[in-house]
Tab-separated table of C-alpha atoms in Angstrom:
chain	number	residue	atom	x	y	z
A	263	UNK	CA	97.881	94.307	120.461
A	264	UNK	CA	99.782	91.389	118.887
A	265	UNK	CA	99.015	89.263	115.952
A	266	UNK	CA	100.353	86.018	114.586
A	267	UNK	CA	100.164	84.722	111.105
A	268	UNK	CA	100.519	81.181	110.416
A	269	UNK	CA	100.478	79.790	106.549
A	270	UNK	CA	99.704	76.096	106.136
A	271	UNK	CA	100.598	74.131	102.684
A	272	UNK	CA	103.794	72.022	101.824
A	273	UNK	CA	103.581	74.015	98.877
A	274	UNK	CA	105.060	77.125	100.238
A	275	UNK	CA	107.818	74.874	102.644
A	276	UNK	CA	109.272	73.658	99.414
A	277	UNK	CA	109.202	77.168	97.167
A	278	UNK	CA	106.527	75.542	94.802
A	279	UNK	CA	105.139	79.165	95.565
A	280	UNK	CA	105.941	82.437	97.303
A	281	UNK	CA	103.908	83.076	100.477
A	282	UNK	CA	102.627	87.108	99.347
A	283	UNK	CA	99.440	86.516	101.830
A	284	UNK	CA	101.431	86.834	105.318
A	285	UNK	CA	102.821	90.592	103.153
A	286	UNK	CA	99.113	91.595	102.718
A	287	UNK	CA	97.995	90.392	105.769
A	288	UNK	CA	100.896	92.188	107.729
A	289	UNK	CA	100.040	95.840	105.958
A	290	UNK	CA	96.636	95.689	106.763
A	291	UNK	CA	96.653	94.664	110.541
A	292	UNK	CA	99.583	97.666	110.641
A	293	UNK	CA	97.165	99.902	109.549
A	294	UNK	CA	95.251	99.532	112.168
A	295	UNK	CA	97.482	99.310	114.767
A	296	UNK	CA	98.142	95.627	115.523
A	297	UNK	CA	101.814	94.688	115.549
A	298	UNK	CA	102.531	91.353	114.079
A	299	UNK	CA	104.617	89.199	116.643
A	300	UNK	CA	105.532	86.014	114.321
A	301	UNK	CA	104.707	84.563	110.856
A	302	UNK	CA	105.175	80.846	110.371
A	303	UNK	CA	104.442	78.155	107.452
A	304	UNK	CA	104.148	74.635	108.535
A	305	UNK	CA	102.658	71.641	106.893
A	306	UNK	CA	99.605	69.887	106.079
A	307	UNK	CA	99.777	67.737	109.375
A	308	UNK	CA	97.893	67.702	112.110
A	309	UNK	CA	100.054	67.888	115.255
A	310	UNK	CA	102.300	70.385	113.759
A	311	UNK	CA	99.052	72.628	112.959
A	312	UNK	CA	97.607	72.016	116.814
A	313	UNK	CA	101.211	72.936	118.254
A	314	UNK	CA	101.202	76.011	116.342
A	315	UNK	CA	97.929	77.196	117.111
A	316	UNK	CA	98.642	76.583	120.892
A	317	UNK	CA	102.153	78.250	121.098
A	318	UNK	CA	100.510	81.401	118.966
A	319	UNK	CA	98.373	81.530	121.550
A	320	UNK	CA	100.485	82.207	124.217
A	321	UNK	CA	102.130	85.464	122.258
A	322	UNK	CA	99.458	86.688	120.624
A	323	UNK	CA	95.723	87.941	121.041
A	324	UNK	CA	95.021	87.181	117.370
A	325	UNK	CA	95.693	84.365	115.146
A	326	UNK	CA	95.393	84.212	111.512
A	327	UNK	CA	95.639	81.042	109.423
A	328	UNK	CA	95.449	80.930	105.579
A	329	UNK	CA	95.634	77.622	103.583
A	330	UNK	CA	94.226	74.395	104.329
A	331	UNK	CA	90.561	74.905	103.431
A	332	UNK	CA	90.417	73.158	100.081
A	333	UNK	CA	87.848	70.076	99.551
A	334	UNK	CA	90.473	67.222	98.694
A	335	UNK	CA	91.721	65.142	101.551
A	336	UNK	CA	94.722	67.136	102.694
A	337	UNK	CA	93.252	70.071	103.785
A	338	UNK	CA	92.879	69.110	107.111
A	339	UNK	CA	92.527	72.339	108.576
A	340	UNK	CA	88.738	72.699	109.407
A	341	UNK	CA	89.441	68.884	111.185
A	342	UNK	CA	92.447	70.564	113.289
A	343	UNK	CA	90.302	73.379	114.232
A	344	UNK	CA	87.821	70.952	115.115
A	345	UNK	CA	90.118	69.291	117.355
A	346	UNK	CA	90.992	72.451	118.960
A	347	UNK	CA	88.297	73.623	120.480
A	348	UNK	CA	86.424	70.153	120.637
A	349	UNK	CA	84.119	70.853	118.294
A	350	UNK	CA	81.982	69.140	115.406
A	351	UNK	CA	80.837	69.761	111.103
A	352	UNK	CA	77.546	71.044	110.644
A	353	UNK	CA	76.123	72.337	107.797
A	354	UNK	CA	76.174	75.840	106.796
A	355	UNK	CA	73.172	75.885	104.440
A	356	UNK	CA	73.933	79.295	103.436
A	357	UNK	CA	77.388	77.855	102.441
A	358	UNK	CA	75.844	74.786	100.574
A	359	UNK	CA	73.344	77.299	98.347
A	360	UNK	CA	76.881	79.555	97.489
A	361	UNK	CA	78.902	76.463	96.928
A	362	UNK	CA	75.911	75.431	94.628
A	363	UNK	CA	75.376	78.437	93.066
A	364	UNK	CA	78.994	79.014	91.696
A	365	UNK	CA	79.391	75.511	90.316
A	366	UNK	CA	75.400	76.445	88.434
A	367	UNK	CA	77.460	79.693	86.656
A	368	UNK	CA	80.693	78.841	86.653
A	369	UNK	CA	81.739	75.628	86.030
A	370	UNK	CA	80.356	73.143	83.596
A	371	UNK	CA	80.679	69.902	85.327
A	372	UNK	CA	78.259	68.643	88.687
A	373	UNK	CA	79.137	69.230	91.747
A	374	UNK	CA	80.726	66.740	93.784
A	375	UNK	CA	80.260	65.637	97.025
A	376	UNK	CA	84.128	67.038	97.770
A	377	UNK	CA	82.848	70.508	96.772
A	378	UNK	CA	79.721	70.603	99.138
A	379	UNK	CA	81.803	69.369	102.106
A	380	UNK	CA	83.176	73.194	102.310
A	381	UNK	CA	79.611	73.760	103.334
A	382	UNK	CA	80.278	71.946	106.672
A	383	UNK	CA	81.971	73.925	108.989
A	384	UNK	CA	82.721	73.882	112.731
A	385	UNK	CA	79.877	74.888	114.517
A	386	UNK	CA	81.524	77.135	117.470
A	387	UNK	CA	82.387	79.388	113.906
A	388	UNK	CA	81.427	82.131	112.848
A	389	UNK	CA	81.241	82.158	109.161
A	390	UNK	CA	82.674	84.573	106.893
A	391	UNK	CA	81.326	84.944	103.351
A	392	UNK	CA	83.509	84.069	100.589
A	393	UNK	CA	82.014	85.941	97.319
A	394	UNK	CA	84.640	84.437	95.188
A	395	UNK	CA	85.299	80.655	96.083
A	396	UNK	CA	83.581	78.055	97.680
A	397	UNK	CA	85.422	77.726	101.162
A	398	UNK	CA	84.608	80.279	103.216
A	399	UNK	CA	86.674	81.817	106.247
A	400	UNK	CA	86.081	81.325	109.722
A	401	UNK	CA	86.442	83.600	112.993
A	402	UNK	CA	87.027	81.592	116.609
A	403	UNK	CA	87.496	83.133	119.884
A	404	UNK	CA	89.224	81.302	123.016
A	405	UNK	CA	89.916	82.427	126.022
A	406	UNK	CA	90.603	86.102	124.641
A	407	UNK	CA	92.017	85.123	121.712
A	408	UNK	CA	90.764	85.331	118.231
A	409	UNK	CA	91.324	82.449	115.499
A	410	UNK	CA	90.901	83.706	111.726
A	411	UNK	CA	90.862	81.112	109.255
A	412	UNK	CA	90.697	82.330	105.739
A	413	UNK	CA	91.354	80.536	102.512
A	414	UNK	CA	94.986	80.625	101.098
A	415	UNK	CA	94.054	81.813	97.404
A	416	UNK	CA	95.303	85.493	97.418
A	417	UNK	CA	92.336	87.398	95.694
A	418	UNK	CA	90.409	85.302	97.990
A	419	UNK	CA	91.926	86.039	101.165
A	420	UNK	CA	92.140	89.755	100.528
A	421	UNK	CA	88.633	90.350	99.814
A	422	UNK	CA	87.494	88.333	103.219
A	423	UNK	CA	90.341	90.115	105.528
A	424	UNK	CA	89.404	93.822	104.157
A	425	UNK	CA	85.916	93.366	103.823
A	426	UNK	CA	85.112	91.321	107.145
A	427	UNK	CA	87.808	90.550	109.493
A	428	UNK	CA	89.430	94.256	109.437
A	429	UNK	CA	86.156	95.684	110.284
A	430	UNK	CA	85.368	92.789	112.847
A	431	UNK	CA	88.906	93.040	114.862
A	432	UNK	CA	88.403	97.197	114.954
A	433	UNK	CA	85.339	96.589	116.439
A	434	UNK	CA	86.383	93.627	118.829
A	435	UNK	CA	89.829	95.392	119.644
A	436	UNK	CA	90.950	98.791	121.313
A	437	UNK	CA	93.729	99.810	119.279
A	438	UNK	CA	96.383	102.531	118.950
A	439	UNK	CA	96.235	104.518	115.873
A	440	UNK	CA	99.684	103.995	113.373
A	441	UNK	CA	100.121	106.454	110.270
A	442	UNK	CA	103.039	105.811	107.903
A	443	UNK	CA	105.050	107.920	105.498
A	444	UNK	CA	107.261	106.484	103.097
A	445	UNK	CA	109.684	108.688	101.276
A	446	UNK	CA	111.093	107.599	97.866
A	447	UNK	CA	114.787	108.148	97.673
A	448	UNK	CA	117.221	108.031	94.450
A	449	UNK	CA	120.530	108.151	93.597
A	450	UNK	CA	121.843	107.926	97.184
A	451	UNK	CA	123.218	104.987	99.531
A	452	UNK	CA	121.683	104.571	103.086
A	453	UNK	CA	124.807	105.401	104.780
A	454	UNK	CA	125.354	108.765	103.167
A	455	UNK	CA	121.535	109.287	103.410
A	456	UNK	CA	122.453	108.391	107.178
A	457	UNK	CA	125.059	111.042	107.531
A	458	UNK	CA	123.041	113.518	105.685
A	459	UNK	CA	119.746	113.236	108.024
A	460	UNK	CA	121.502	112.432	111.625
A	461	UNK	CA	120.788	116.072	113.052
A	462	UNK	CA	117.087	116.022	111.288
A	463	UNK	CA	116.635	112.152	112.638
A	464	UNK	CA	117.768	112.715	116.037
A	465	UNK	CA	115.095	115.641	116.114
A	466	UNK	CA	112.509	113.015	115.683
A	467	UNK	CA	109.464	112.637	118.310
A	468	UNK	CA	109.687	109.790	120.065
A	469	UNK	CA	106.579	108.636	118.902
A	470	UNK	CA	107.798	108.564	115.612
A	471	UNK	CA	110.266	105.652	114.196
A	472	UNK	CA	112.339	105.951	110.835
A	473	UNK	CA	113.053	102.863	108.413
A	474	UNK	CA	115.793	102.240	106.448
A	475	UNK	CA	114.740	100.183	102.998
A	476	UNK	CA	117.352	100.100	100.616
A	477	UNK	CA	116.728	98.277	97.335
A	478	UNK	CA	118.607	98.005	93.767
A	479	UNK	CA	119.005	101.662	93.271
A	480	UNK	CA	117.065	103.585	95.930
A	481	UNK	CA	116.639	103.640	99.391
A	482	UNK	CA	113.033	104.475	100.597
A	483	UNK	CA	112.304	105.942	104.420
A	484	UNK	CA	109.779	104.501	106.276
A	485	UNK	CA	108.419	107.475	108.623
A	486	UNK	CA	106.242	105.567	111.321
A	487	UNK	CA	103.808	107.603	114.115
A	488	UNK	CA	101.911	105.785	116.790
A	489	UNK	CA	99.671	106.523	119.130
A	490	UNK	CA	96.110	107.909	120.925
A	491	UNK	CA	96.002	111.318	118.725
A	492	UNK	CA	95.554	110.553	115.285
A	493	UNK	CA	95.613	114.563	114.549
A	494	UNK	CA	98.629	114.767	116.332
A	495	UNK	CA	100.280	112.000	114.142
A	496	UNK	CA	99.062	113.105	111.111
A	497	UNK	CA	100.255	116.729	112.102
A	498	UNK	CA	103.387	115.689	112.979
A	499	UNK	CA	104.520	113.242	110.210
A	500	UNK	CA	103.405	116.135	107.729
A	501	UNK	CA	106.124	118.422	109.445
A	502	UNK	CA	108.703	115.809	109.688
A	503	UNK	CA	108.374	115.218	106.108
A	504	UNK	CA	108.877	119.144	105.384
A	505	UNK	CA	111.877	119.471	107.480
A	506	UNK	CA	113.026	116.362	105.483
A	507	UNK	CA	112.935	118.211	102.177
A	508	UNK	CA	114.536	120.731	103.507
A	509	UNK	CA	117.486	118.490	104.146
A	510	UNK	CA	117.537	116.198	101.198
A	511	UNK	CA	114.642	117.235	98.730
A	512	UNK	CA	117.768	116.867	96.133
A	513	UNK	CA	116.828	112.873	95.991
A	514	UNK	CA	113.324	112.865	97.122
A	515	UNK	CA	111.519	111.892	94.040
A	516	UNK	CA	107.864	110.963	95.578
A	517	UNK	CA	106.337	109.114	98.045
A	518	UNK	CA	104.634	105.448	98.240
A	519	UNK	CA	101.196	105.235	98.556
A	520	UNK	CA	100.532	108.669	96.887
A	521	UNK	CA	102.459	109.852	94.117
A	522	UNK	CA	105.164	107.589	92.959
A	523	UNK	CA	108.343	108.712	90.975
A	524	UNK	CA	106.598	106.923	87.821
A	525	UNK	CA	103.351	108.911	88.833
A	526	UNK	CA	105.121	112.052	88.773
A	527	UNK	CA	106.477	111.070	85.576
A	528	UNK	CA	103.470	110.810	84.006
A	529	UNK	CA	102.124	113.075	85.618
A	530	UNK	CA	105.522	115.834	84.140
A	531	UNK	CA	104.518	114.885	80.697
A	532	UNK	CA	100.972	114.819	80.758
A	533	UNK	CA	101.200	118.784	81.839
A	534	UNK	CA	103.582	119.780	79.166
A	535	UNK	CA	101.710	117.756	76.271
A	536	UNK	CA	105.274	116.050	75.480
A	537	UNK	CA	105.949	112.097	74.504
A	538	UNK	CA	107.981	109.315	75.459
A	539	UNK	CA	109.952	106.306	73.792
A	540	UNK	CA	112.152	104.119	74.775
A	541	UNK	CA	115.351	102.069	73.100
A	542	UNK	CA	116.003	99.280	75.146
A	543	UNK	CA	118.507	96.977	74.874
A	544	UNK	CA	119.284	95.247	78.744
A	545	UNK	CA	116.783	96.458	80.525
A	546	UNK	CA	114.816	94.093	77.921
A	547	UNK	CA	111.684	96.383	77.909
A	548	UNK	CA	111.188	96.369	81.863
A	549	UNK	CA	111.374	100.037	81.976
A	550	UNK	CA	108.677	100.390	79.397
A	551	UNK	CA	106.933	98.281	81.210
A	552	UNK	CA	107.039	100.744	84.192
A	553	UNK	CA	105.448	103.123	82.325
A	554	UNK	CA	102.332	101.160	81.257
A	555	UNK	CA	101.546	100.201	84.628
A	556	UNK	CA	100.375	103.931	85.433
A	557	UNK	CA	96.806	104.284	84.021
A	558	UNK	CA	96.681	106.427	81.458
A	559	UNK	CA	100.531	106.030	79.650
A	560	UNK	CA	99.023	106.031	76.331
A	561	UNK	CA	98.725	109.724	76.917
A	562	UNK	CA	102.457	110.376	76.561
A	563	UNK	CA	104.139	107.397	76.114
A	564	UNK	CA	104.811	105.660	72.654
A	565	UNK	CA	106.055	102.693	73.037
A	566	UNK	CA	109.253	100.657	73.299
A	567	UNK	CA	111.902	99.390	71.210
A	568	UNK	CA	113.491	95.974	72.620
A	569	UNK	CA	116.372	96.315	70.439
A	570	UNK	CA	118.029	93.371	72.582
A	571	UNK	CA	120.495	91.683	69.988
A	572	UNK	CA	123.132	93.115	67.566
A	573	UNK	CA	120.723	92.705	64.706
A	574	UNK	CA	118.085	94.204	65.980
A	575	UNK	CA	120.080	97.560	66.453
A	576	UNK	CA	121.312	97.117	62.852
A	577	UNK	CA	117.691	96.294	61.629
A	578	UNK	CA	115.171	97.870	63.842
A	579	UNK	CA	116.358	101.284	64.502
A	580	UNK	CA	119.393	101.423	61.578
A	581	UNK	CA	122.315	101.572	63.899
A	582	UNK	CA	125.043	101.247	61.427
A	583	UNK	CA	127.192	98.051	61.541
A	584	UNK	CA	130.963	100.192	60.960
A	585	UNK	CA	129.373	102.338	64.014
A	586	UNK	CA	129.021	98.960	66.399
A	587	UNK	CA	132.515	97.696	65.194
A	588	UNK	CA	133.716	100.810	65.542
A	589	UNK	CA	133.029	101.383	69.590
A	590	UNK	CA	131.107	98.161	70.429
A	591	UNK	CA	127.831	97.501	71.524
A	592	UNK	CA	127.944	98.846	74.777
A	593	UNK	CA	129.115	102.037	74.654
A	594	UNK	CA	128.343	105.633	75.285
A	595	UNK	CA	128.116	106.479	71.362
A	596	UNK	CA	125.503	103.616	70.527
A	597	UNK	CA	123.462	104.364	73.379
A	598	UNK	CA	123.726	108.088	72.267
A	599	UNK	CA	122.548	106.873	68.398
A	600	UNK	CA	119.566	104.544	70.103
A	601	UNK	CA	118.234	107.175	71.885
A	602	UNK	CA	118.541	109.815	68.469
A	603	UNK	CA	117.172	107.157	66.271
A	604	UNK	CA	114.435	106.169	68.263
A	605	UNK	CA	113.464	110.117	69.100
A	606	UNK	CA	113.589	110.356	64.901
A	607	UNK	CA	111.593	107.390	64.141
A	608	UNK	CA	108.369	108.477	66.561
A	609	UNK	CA	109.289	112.243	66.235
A	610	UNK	CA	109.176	111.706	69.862
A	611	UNK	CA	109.526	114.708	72.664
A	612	UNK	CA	111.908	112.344	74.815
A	613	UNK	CA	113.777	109.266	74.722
A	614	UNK	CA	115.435	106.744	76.718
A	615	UNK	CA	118.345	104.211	75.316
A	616	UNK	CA	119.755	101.393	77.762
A	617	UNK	CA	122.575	99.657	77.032
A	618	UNK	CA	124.104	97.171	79.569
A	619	UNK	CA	126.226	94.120	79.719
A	620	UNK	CA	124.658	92.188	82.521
A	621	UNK	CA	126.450	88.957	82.818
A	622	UNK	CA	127.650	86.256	83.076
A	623	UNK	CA	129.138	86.608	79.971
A	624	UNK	CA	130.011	89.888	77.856
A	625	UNK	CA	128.633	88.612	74.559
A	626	UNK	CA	129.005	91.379	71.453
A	627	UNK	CA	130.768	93.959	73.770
A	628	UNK	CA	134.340	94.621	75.198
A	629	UNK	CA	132.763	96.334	78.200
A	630	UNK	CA	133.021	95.068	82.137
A	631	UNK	CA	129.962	92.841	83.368
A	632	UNK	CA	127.787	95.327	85.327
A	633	UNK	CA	128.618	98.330	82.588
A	634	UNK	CA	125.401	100.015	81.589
A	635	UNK	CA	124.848	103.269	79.736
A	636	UNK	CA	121.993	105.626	79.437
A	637	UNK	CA	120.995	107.974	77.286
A	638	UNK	CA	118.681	110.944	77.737
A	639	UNK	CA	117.623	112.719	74.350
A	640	UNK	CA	115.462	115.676	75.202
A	641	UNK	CA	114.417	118.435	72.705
A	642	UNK	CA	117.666	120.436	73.243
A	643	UNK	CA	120.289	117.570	73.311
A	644	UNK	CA	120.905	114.240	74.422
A	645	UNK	CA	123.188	113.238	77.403
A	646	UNK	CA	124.564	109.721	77.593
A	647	UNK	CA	125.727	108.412	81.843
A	648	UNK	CA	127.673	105.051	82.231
A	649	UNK	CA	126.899	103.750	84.693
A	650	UNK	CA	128.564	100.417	87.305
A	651	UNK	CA	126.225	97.670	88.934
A	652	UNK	CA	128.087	95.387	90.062
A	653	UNK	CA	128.092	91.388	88.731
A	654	UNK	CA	124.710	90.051	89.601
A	655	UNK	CA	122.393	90.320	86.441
A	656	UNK	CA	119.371	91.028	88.241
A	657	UNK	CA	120.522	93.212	89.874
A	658	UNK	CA	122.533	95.115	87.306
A	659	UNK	CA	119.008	95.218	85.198
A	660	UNK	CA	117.016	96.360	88.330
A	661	UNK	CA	119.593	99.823	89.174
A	662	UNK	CA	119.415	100.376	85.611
A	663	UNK	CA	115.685	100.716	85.428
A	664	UNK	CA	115.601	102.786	88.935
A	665	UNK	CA	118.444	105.330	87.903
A	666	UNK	CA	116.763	105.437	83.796
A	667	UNK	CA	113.560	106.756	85.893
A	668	UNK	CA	115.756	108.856	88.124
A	669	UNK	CA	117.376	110.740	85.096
A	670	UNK	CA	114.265	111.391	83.081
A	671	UNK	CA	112.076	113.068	85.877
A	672	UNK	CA	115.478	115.392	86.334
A	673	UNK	CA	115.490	115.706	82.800
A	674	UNK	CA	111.555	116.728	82.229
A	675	UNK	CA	111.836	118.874	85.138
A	676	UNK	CA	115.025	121.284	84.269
A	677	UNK	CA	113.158	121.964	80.549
């Protein structure tokens, strides 16, 4: 079972913004075992929209479309559809009363004749309910193929495609059953992850496929089962995994979709009663931020320190100047006195110090662009790595978050 995504807008052809439906869209038809053949974005024109839909339809038995379903005059793509399938407007009272009834609670001028026009919708459609903006999707079929329309606002298009068109193509579709596993490596390259796995990999069912997906600082491994026996996949992926930590449970630091490394962070402290802070000076509070985004940080974690700028270390958490002069700003023995100061300040349990230059230029410090130090203070001592990430600032930023997470969970863990 194949599926084709096409995004319409000139908006995303010229980066005005980042196409993240086609991602969503993608994850969810893999769950349920449809294999997505092509994603395209094309314009707001109507040949180029009519070509698509007709070469889509010789690859694929389903065909989703996002965008295009606004009331102004360039979204065309009700008209196209229209066109398509030789079809005509009519209106969707059901629509109309929706249409009306947002504009009655939500928004304090009339509604305009633009606005009801997403009432009017091609009458070979079957309508699907938008319960949070006025244009609502649409589901085709042709000749054994099925047309999805849906609107291109994310929050939109997510509630539609889980709530309605999931459900619908299970129903209208046979398909296979496709379980994934993803494992959460750190501290390890692919290639020696590679070497490391080859007998374990090679053991592998045939049914199931491994993923490589490196990123700044970790590598995660994509375990994918498909088939008739859903037991059997499940089964099986649980036992691969286990023969996996056998081999390199060393970097294995949780798994996505369950129990991330940040959730077993959290998750570390929350069991032992013990708190958090962090001194951050070029990781510019992004690993705080990784904390906060598990429900429930207040629990252990403090807070942060953005101690970005010379001063701020002099002022903020009374690094002493003669200290800085002394062995600069990035250096093992000022991250070592962030960390102790900031543990001091919040009588703390733990805390994390970053210090980093990142580029392009090296500022306050004598260090090498992509030199970044961490400190660990724990209850018995505090351990300072240095660490290097290359020349690309994001980048550098990015592996110093990962490996700051990386070294607390293994710090938590041996006390």
């Amino acid at each position: 079972m194949q599926a084709e995504i096409i995004t319409i807008g000139d908006e995303i052809l010229i980066g005005q913004i980042i196409d993240t439906n086609s991602a969503y869209i993608g994850k969810q038809l893999n769950k349920i075992g449809v294999e997505v053949y092509q994603i395209s974005s094309i314009q707001d024109e109507e040949s180029h929209i009519l070509r698509a839909f007709e070469e889509a339809s010789k690859r694929s038995n389903i065909v989703i479309v996002t965008g295009g379903l606004g009331p102004t005059k360039d979204d065309i793509t009700k008209h196209t559809f229209c066109k398509y399938f030789n079809d005509e407007l009519v209106l969707d009272k059901k629509v109309l009363a929706h249409v009306e009834d947002i504009f009655k609670k939500y928004v304090d001028t009339p509604i305009l004749e633009a606005n009801k026009s997403q009432a009017w919708i091609p009458s070979q459609s079957i309508t699907l309910h938008n319960e949070y903006g006025t244009a609502p999707g649409m589901w085709f079929e042709k000749k054994g193929v099925v047309y999805i329309s849906m609107p291109g606002v994310p929050y939109e298009m997510k509630s539609i495609l889980t709530e309605q068109v999931i459900p619908r193509l299970q129903d209208r579709f046979k398909t296979p059953f496709i379980i994934h596993k993803t494992v959460l490596t750190y501290g390890l390259g692919e290639s020696a992850i590679a070497e490391r796995i080859e007998d374990w990999e090679n053991k592998l069912p045939k049914f199931i496929k491994l993923a490589y997906l490196p990123s700044l600082g970790r590598v995660r491994l994509r375990l994918s089962a498909r088939g008739e026996d859903e037991k059997l996949l499940k089964e099986s992926l649980i036992t691969a995994v286990e023969r996996l930590n056998r081999v390199i449970g060393d970097i294995i630091k949780g798994y996505e979709d369950e129990q991330t490394l940040e959730e077993r962070i959290a998750q570390a402290f929350v069991d032992r009663g013990q708190s958090l802070i962090t001194a951050e000076s070029c990781t510019g509070g992004r690993l705080a931020s990784k904390f906060t985004e598990i429900p429930g940080a207040s629990s252990y974690f403090i807070g942060s320190i953005v101690s970005y700028a010379t001063s701020a270390k002099n002022d903020i958490l009374h690094i002493p100047k003669d200290l800085i002069s002394k062995y600069s700003v990035v250096s093992s023995e000022i991250t070592e006195a962030m960390a102790n100061r900031a543990k001091a300040m919040f009588k703390a349990d733990y805390a994390i110090a970053t210090t980093g230059n990142a580029g392009p230029s090296k500022g306050d410090s004598d260090a090498e662009i992509g030199t970044v130090f961490i400190a660990i203070a724990s209850p018995e001592k505090t351990e300072v790595h240095e660490f290097q990430f290359g020349k690309h600032r994001e980048r550098v930023t990015q592996k110093a978050v990962n490996k700051a997470l990386e070294l607390i969970y293994e710090a938590i863990l041996k006390n």
